[in-house]
Amino acid sequence: MEIALLGFGVVGSGAAEVLEENRELIRRRLGEEINVQYILDLREFPNHPLGNRVVHDIAPILSDPEVRIVAEMMGGSHPAYEFTKAALEAGKSVVTSNKEVVAAFGDELLQIAAEHGVSYLFEASVGGGIPILRPLRDDLASNEILSVSGILNGTTNFILTKMKRENTAFADALKEAQALGYAEANPTADVEGIDAARKIVILAAISFGKLLSPEKIPVQGISGITPEQTALCAELGFSVKLIGHTEKQGEKILALVAPHAVPETSPICHVEGVNNGILVNANIVGKTFFYGPGAGKLPTASAVVGDILSIFDGGIRLPKWEKAGATDYADPQARVCRRIFCLAGCSKCAEKSKPFFGYETYLAKDGKFVFVSRPMTEKEMANALKECGKELLWTLPVLD
Ligand code: HSE
């Protein structure tokens, strides 16, 4: 059974390592061996045992009928999209870790795969090594998915955890995440929430059948989070986490990425380091939680190779996605949630502000007071702030 690897960076070389490390186990499971026949990369790898498989052109891969599966791990949209499309049109199944391509072109690529009777699988594109997409689509198929929320970016969770536990400076924690192979080539995509936006869009598409555009949903990263915010939230019993959230609101879909305060009662609060944690709320089963390593060479490669094996092992049901239209997007300002507020003022101000925000207790220190409000929309929040007349220092939505 022959395959081709597109991209031999962190994930690509990890996939080769998994295939080698578990060669015997895979042979026993499938009854045959998987051979990496081609590696497409711009570089040469003369010292790697598979160095003689390196090609710099996709053409020999596309024209080789022995190659049934192409694993795309190049990253970036182009030429990964064009190569994926060409491979599917050539009758080859494609597996990928490339969330950028799935989030932008997943609807079209799934359609092309269906037309050519092949598979397009992307378990590794969300949650690294955590099985989430197939359980969501297959094992929860008897359910209506109500919401999916979680930590979808390992790099930012690694940074937030280091800042909280070891008081590490943001830049040092980021450097460490890069050295460990967690971060994107351009880590702005991690830090500013863009990577998590691609992943929540994929989760929304699996859950609701519509592919939203990551550019059209509200996205906020962690660059504005301060150690003081983290400490005050901790005093109130919350952890600050970068959360991707999607839910159905009638016929519309709400999807967003933003830092949230997560209560200690939620399993998401306790997800630390490079791990991801995804909470699915479904109408029959209730809440299920998926946890594990969300980035890194071998966890991501584990999911890529899992997809390769499932194709060799039998049929895969392909989801049908439609591109979301303007009317499919819910208004994020209408979202109702509790919020942590930090306002300028003393205890007296805090007492007077209670009726506007509906809280029982508050923390007051250093000329500011902090509290958890009742559930409110952004409009209600703006009105409450206007009526109480206190200066807003910062606010974070609570993930309940
Ligand atoms: N940069 C991504 C992360 C890699 O940190 O989660 C896994 O998608």
Short mmCIF file of C-alpha atoms and ligand atoms in Angstrom, two decimals:
data_model
loop_
_atom_site.label_atom_id
_atom_site.label_comp_id
_atom_site.label_asym_id
_atom_site.label_seq_id
_atom_site.Cartn_x
_atom_site.Cartn_y
_atom_site.Cartn_z
CA MET A 1 0.00 0.00 0.00
CA GLU A 2 1.71 3.13 -1.20
CA ILE A 3 1.29 6.65 0.00
CA ALA A 4 2.83 10.05 -0.66
CA LEU A 5 3.64 12.67 1.95
CA LEU A 6 3.29 16.31 0.91
CA GLY A 7 5.52 18.34 3.24
CA PHE A 8 8.29 16.91 5.40
CA GLY A 9 8.33 19.44 8.21
CA VAL A 10 7.26 18.85 11.82
CA VAL A 11 4.08 16.89 11.05
CA GLY A 12 5.27 15.22 7.82
CA SER A 13 8.42 13.81 9.39
CA GLY A 14 6.28 12.84 12.42
CA ALA A 15 3.96 10.80 10.16
CA ALA A 16 6.98 8.96 8.71
CA GLU A 17 8.17 8.30 12.27
CA VAL A 18 4.77 6.89 13.34
CA LEU A 19 4.66 4.62 10.27
CA GLU A 20 8.16 3.34 11.06
CA GLU A 21 7.70 3.01 14.83
CA ASN A 22 4.40 1.11 14.49
CA ARG A 23 5.23 -0.67 11.21
CA GLU A 24 4.65 -4.15 12.64
CA LEU A 25 1.43 -3.20 14.44
CA ILE A 26 0.06 -1.53 11.28
CA ARG A 27 1.01 -4.58 9.20
CA ARG A 28 -0.86 -6.82 11.63
CA ARG A 29 -3.93 -4.57 11.63
CA LEU A 30 -4.14 -4.09 7.86
CA GLY A 31 -2.54 -7.34 6.75
CA GLU A 32 -0.20 -5.29 4.54
CA GLU A 33 2.53 -2.71 4.92
CA ILE A 34 2.26 0.99 4.19
CA ASN A 35 5.17 2.34 2.18
CA VAL A 36 6.03 5.98 1.78
CA GLN A 37 6.76 6.07 -1.94
CA TYR A 38 7.15 9.84 -2.35
CA ILE A 39 7.93 12.81 -0.16
CA LEU A 40 7.18 16.16 -1.78
CA ASP A 41 9.25 18.98 -0.33
CA LEU A 42 11.36 21.87 -1.57
CA ARG A 43 14.28 20.62 0.53
CA GLU A 44 16.49 17.53 0.31
CA PHE A 45 16.88 15.17 3.27
CA PRO A 46 20.08 13.27 2.37
CA ASN A 47 20.59 11.86 5.87
CA HIS A 48 17.04 10.58 6.34
CA PRO A 49 16.34 6.88 5.57
CA LEU A 50 13.54 8.08 3.25
CA GLY A 51 15.77 10.75 1.66
CA ASN A 52 15.72 8.92 -1.69
CA ARG A 53 11.92 9.29 -1.88
CA VAL A 54 12.06 13.09 -2.05
CA VAL A 55 10.61 14.75 -5.15
CA HIS A 56 10.12 18.44 -5.88
CA ASP A 57 7.19 18.13 -8.26
CA ILE A 58 3.67 16.76 -7.64
CA ALA A 59 3.38 15.31 -11.18
CA PRO A 60 4.98 11.86 -10.54
CA ILE A 61 2.75 11.40 -7.48
CA LEU A 62 -0.41 12.23 -9.40
CA SER A 63 0.46 9.92 -12.28
CA ASP A 64 1.49 6.94 -10.15
CA PRO A 65 -1.56 4.60 -9.96
CA GLU A 66 0.00 2.71 -7.03
CA VAL A 67 -0.34 5.75 -4.77
CA ARG A 68 -3.83 5.60 -3.29
CA ILE A 69 -3.43 8.09 -0.47
CA VAL A 70 -1.79 11.48 -0.29
CA ALA A 71 -1.11 12.98 3.15
CA GLU A 72 -0.94 16.76 2.88
CA MET A 73 1.03 18.32 5.74
CA MET A 74 2.48 21.36 3.98
CA GLY A 75 0.63 24.06 5.89
CA GLY A 76 -0.59 27.29 4.29
CA SER A 77 -3.34 27.54 1.69
CA HIS A 78 -1.28 27.53 -1.50
CA PRO A 79 -0.21 25.33 -3.14
CA ALA A 80 -1.70 22.90 -0.59
CA TYR A 81 -5.24 23.55 -1.89
CA GLU A 82 -4.26 23.10 -5.54
CA PHE A 83 -2.31 19.89 -4.77
CA THR A 84 -5.22 18.49 -2.73
CA LYS A 85 -7.69 19.23 -5.49
CA ALA A 86 -5.41 17.67 -8.12
CA ALA A 87 -4.89 14.53 -6.01
CA LEU A 88 -8.65 14.08 -5.41
CA GLU A 89 -9.34 14.61 -9.11
CA ALA A 90 -6.69 11.99 -9.88
CA GLY A 91 -8.74 9.52 -7.78
CA LYS A 92 -6.54 9.57 -4.69
CA SER A 93 -7.81 9.98 -1.15
CA VAL A 94 -6.31 12.88 0.78
CA VAL A 95 -5.73 13.18 4.53
CA THR A 96 -4.52 16.40 6.06
CA SER A 97 -3.58 18.32 9.17
CA ASN A 98 -4.01 21.60 7.28
CA LYS A 99 -6.82 23.50 9.02
CA GLU A 100 -6.26 26.54 6.82
CA VAL A 101 -7.21 24.59 3.70
CA VAL A 102 -10.11 22.73 5.36
CA ALA A 103 -11.56 25.95 6.83
CA ALA A 104 -11.33 27.81 3.53
CA PHE A 105 -12.08 25.11 0.94
CA GLY A 106 -13.49 22.12 2.87
CA ASP A 107 -16.93 22.31 1.22
CA GLU A 108 -15.48 22.21 -2.29
CA LEU A 109 -12.86 19.55 -1.54
CA LEU A 110 -15.44 17.24 0.10
CA GLN A 111 -17.64 17.66 -2.97
CA ILE A 112 -14.75 16.79 -5.31
CA ALA A 113 -13.87 13.77 -3.15
CA ALA A 114 -17.50 12.56 -3.31
CA GLU A 115 -17.58 12.98 -7.10
CA HIS A 116 -14.43 10.87 -7.47
CA GLY A 117 -15.41 8.19 -4.93
CA VAL A 118 -12.46 8.94 -2.65
CA SER A 119 -12.03 10.28 0.89
CA TYR A 120 -10.96 13.63 2.25
CA LEU A 121 -10.19 13.29 5.96
CA PHE A 122 -8.80 15.89 8.34
CA GLU A 123 -8.97 14.59 11.91
CA ALA A 124 -5.55 16.17 12.62
CA SER A 125 -6.77 19.64 11.66
CA VAL A 126 -8.58 20.16 15.00
CA GLY A 127 -7.33 19.20 18.45
CA GLY A 128 -4.01 17.69 17.28
CA GLY A 129 -4.00 14.09 18.52
CA ILE A 130 -7.48 14.20 20.12
CA PRO A 131 -10.14 12.17 18.33
CA ILE A 132 -12.86 14.83 17.96
CA LEU A 133 -14.13 15.19 14.38
CA ARG A 134 -15.03 11.55 13.79
CA PRO A 135 -16.67 11.12 17.23
CA LEU A 136 -18.60 14.33 16.67
CA ARG A 137 -19.78 13.26 13.23
CA ASP A 138 -20.19 9.51 13.70
CA ASP A 139 -20.51 8.54 17.35
CA LEU A 140 -22.79 11.49 18.13
CA ALA A 141 -24.74 11.16 14.86
CA SER A 142 -27.97 10.36 16.72
CA ASN A 143 -27.79 13.74 18.48
CA GLU A 144 -28.50 17.30 17.56
CA ILE A 145 -25.33 19.20 18.48
CA LEU A 146 -26.26 22.22 20.59
CA SER A 147 -22.84 23.75 21.19
CA VAL A 148 -19.12 23.05 20.96
CA SER A 149 -16.68 25.05 23.09
CA GLY A 150 -13.09 24.63 24.01
CA ILE A 151 -9.41 25.28 24.00
CA LEU A 152 -8.37 24.74 20.40
CA ASN A 153 -4.86 26.15 20.31
CA GLY A 154 -2.02 24.44 22.13
CA THR A 155 0.47 27.29 21.80
CA THR A 156 -1.71 29.90 23.52
CA ASN A 157 -2.76 27.47 26.25
CA PHE A 158 0.92 26.63 26.79
CA ILE A 159 1.69 30.36 27.07
CA LEU A 160 -1.25 31.14 29.41
CA THR A 161 -0.34 28.18 31.64
CA LYS A 162 3.34 29.21 31.84
CA MET A 163 2.36 32.79 32.63
CA LYS A 164 0.03 31.62 35.41
CA ARG A 165 2.10 28.82 36.95
CA GLU A 166 5.69 29.99 36.43
CA ASN A 167 5.25 33.72 35.97
CA THR A 168 7.06 33.38 32.62
CA ALA A 169 7.10 36.41 30.34
CA PHE A 170 4.85 36.11 27.28
CA ALA A 171 7.76 36.28 24.78
CA ASP A 172 9.78 33.54 26.55
CA ALA A 173 6.79 31.19 26.76
CA LEU A 174 6.13 31.73 23.05
CA LYS A 175 9.77 30.95 22.17
CA GLU A 176 9.54 27.70 24.12
CA ALA A 177 6.30 26.73 22.34
CA GLN A 178 7.99 27.39 18.99
CA ALA A 179 11.04 25.31 19.93
CA LEU A 180 8.73 22.42 20.89
CA GLY A 181 7.09 22.54 17.44
CA TYR A 182 3.66 23.68 18.69
CA ALA A 183 3.42 27.08 17.03
CA GLU A 184 2.47 27.98 13.47
CA ALA A 185 5.19 29.17 11.08
CA ASN A 186 3.91 32.66 11.85
CA PRO A 187 2.86 32.50 15.52
CA THR A 188 0.60 35.55 15.11
CA ALA A 189 -1.98 33.05 13.88
CA ASP A 190 -1.79 31.33 17.27
CA VAL A 191 -1.54 34.40 19.49
CA GLU A 192 -4.27 36.41 17.74
CA GLY A 193 -6.78 33.54 17.64
CA ILE A 194 -6.69 32.98 13.86
CA ASP A 195 -5.68 29.32 14.19
CA ALA A 196 -8.47 28.72 16.73
CA ALA A 197 -10.92 30.49 14.38
CA ARG A 198 -10.12 28.02 11.59
CA LYS A 199 -10.69 25.15 14.00
CA ILE A 200 -14.01 26.42 15.39
CA VAL A 201 -15.21 26.92 11.83
CA ILE A 202 -14.38 23.27 11.07
CA LEU A 203 -16.14 22.12 14.27
CA ALA A 204 -19.20 24.23 13.35
CA ALA A 205 -19.25 22.68 9.87
CA ILE A 206 -19.07 19.15 11.27
CA SER A 207 -21.82 20.01 13.78
CA PHE A 208 -24.18 22.08 11.64
CA GLY A 209 -23.26 21.32 8.00
CA LYS A 210 -22.39 24.93 7.06
CA LEU A 211 -18.88 26.20 6.50
CA LEU A 212 -18.53 29.68 7.95
CA SER A 213 -15.66 31.90 6.93
CA PRO A 214 -13.01 32.40 9.67
CA GLU A 215 -12.69 36.01 8.46
CA LYS A 216 -16.38 36.69 9.14
CA ILE A 217 -16.54 35.61 12.78
CA PRO A 218 -15.38 37.70 15.78
CA VAL A 219 -11.82 36.72 16.70
CA GLN A 220 -9.76 38.04 19.59
CA GLY A 221 -6.43 36.61 20.77
CA ILE A 222 -4.49 36.67 24.03
CA SER A 223 -2.06 39.54 23.40
CA GLY A 224 -4.18 41.86 25.58
CA ILE A 225 -4.33 39.51 28.59
CA THR A 226 -2.38 40.80 31.58
CA PRO A 227 -1.04 38.91 34.63
CA GLU A 228 -3.28 41.13 36.79
CA GLN A 229 -6.39 39.98 34.92
CA THR A 230 -5.33 36.37 35.31
CA ALA A 231 -4.72 36.83 39.05
CA LEU A 232 -8.03 38.62 39.73
CA CYS A 233 -9.97 35.97 37.80
CA ALA A 234 -8.17 33.28 39.82
CA GLU A 235 -9.25 34.97 43.06
CA LEU A 236 -12.86 34.71 41.87
CA GLY A 237 -12.39 31.01 40.97
CA PHE A 238 -11.86 31.32 37.20
CA SER A 239 -9.02 30.61 34.74
CA VAL A 240 -8.47 32.79 31.68
CA LYS A 241 -8.52 30.60 28.56
CA LEU A 242 -8.64 31.29 24.82
CA ILE A 243 -11.95 29.73 23.82
CA GLY A 244 -13.47 28.83 20.47
CA HIS A 245 -17.24 28.58 20.78
CA THR A 246 -20.03 27.69 18.39
CA GLU A 247 -23.74 27.15 18.92
CA LYS A 248 -26.93 27.03 16.92
CA GLN A 249 -29.27 29.99 17.48
CA GLY A 250 -32.47 29.00 15.70
CA GLU A 251 -31.45 28.60 12.06
CA LYS A 252 -28.33 30.72 12.53
CA ILE A 253 -24.88 29.75 13.73
CA LEU A 254 -22.87 31.66 16.29
CA ALA A 255 -19.11 31.13 16.18
CA LEU A 256 -16.38 33.16 17.85
CA VAL A 257 -12.92 33.06 19.40
CA ALA A 258 -12.10 35.14 22.48
CA PRO A 259 -10.43 34.92 25.87
CA HIS A 260 -12.98 33.77 28.43
CA ALA A 261 -13.07 33.33 32.18
CA VAL A 262 -13.73 29.63 32.76
CA PRO A 263 -15.12 28.54 36.16
CA GLU A 264 -13.35 25.85 38.18
CA THR A 265 -16.46 23.68 37.85
CA SER A 266 -15.78 23.27 34.10
CA PRO A 267 -13.30 20.62 32.89
CA ILE A 268 -11.98 23.23 30.43
CA CYS A 269 -10.64 25.26 33.37
CA HIS A 270 -8.19 22.46 34.20
CA VAL A 271 -6.74 21.98 30.70
CA GLU A 272 -3.12 23.06 30.98
CA GLY A 273 -0.02 23.30 28.80
CA VAL A 274 -0.20 22.27 25.16
CA ASN A 275 -3.36 20.24 25.78
CA ASN A 276 -6.68 21.06 24.17
CA GLY A 277 -10.09 20.36 25.72
CA ILE A 278 -13.36 20.40 23.80
CA LEU A 279 -16.79 20.25 25.42
CA VAL A 280 -19.65 19.11 23.20
CA ASN A 281 -23.24 19.64 24.33
CA ALA A 282 -25.66 17.42 22.44
CA ASN A 283 -29.40 16.98 22.90
CA ILE A 284 -29.47 13.25 23.72
CA VAL A 285 -26.18 12.41 25.39
CA GLY A 286 -25.70 15.73 27.20
CA LYS A 287 -22.15 16.98 27.69
CA THR A 288 -19.09 15.01 26.53
CA PHE A 289 -15.52 16.20 26.93
CA PHE A 290 -12.55 15.49 24.64
CA TYR A 291 -9.09 16.09 26.04
CA GLY A 292 -5.48 15.53 25.02
CA PRO A 293 -2.38 16.92 23.29
CA GLY A 294 -3.56 19.59 20.87
CA ALA A 295 -0.33 20.25 18.97
CA GLY A 296 3.13 18.84 18.37
CA LYS A 297 4.83 16.46 16.00
CA LEU A 298 3.74 13.00 17.14
CA PRO A 299 0.22 13.77 18.46
CA THR A 300 -0.68 15.46 15.17
CA ALA A 301 1.00 12.69 13.16
CA SER A 302 -0.97 10.14 15.22
CA ALA A 303 -4.22 11.61 13.86
CA VAL A 304 -2.88 11.85 10.28
CA VAL A 305 -1.81 8.19 10.28
CA GLY A 306 -5.13 7.25 11.93
CA ASP A 307 -6.92 8.75 8.92
CA ILE A 308 -4.63 6.88 6.51
CA LEU A 309 -5.41 3.59 8.27
CA SER A 310 -9.16 4.21 8.24
CA ILE A 311 -9.08 4.70 4.49
CA PHE A 312 -7.11 1.50 3.90
CA ASP A 313 -9.33 -0.25 6.40
CA GLY A 314 -12.68 0.46 4.78
CA GLY A 315 -15.24 3.06 3.84
CA ILE A 316 -15.54 6.50 5.32
CA ARG A 317 -18.79 8.44 5.20
CA LEU A 318 -18.06 11.91 3.83
CA PRO A 319 -19.93 14.86 5.34
CA LYS A 320 -21.69 17.29 3.00
CA TRP A 321 -20.97 20.92 3.74
CA GLU A 322 -22.48 24.02 2.22
CA LYS A 323 -20.74 27.38 2.23
CA ALA A 324 -22.56 29.59 4.78
CA GLY A 325 -24.45 32.60 3.38
CA ALA A 326 -24.75 36.02 5.01
CA THR A 327 -28.00 35.03 6.74
CA ASP A 328 -26.41 31.97 8.40
CA TYR A 329 -24.30 34.08 10.78
CA ALA A 330 -25.87 34.84 14.18
CA ASP A 331 -25.33 38.26 15.71
CA PRO A 332 -22.51 37.82 18.27
CA GLN A 333 -23.74 40.87 20.20
CA ALA A 334 -26.94 39.02 21.03
CA ARG A 335 -25.05 36.28 22.90
CA VAL A 336 -26.20 36.08 26.53
CA CYS A 337 -23.47 35.23 29.05
CA ARG A 338 -22.22 36.14 32.49
CA ARG A 339 -19.21 38.44 32.49
CA ILE A 340 -16.38 39.35 34.78
CA PHE A 341 -16.08 43.13 35.03
CA CYS A 342 -13.27 45.21 36.44
CA LEU A 343 -14.45 48.79 37.01
CA ALA A 344 -12.64 51.79 38.47
CA GLY A 345 -13.91 52.72 41.94
CA CYS A 346 -14.03 51.86 45.62
CA SER A 347 -16.25 49.54 47.72
CA LYS A 348 -18.88 52.26 47.92
CA CYS A 349 -19.06 52.39 44.10
CA ALA A 350 -19.23 48.60 44.04
CA GLU A 351 -22.23 48.61 46.42
CA LYS A 352 -24.01 51.25 44.31
CA SER A 353 -23.32 49.38 41.04
CA LYS A 354 -24.85 46.09 42.21
CA PRO A 355 -28.38 46.62 40.82
CA PHE A 356 -27.08 47.34 37.31
CA PHE A 357 -25.12 44.10 37.01
CA GLY A 358 -26.92 41.83 39.49
CA TYR A 359 -24.01 40.51 41.54
CA GLU A 360 -23.83 39.47 45.18
CA THR A 361 -20.14 39.67 45.95
CA TYR A 362 -17.15 41.56 44.60
CA LEU A 363 -13.43 42.06 45.16
CA ALA A 364 -12.24 45.59 45.82
CA LYS A 365 -8.57 46.58 45.73
CA ASP A 366 -6.24 49.28 44.41
CA GLY A 367 -9.07 51.61 43.34
CA LYS A 368 -10.90 48.99 41.31
CA PHE A 369 -13.65 46.47 41.91
CA VAL A 370 -14.18 43.14 40.19
CA PHE A 371 -17.34 41.01 40.06
CA VAL A 372 -19.23 38.40 38.06
CA SER A 373 -22.41 39.80 36.48
CA ARG A 374 -25.74 38.17 35.73
CA PRO A 375 -26.07 36.80 32.16
CA MET A 376 -26.34 39.74 29.75
CA THR A 377 -26.01 40.67 26.07
CA GLU A 378 -23.45 43.24 24.89
CA LYS A 379 -26.23 45.82 24.59
CA GLU A 380 -27.36 45.19 28.19
CA MET A 381 -23.73 45.44 29.23
CA ALA A 382 -23.32 48.82 27.50
CA ASN A 383 -26.55 50.09 29.15
CA ALA A 384 -25.48 48.87 32.60
CA LEU A 385 -22.11 50.59 32.21
CA LYS A 386 -23.78 53.81 31.14
CA GLU A 387 -26.23 53.75 34.02
CA CYS A 388 -23.68 53.00 36.72
CA GLY A 389 -21.31 55.63 35.30
CA LYS A 390 -18.10 53.81 36.29
CA GLU A 391 -15.09 53.42 34.01
CA LEU A 392 -14.69 49.95 32.52
CA LEU A 393 -11.09 48.73 32.95
CA TRP A 394 -11.68 45.34 31.37
CA THR A 395 -14.29 42.65 30.95
CA LEU A 396 -14.22 38.97 29.99
CA PRO A 397 -17.14 36.72 29.04
CA VAL A 398 -17.68 33.69 31.28
CA LEU A 399 -17.90 30.27 29.65
CA ASP A 400 -20.70 28.52 31.57
N1 HSE B 1 -0.22 25.96 16.23
C1 HSE B 1 -1.24 25.02 16.50
C2 HSE B 1 -1.50 25.00 18.01
C3 HSE B 1 -0.81 23.67 16.03
O1 HSE B 1 -0.67 25.55 18.75
O2 HSE B 1 -2.51 24.50 18.44
C4 HSE B 1 -1.87 22.61 16.10
O3 HSE B 1 -2.92 22.90 15.22
#
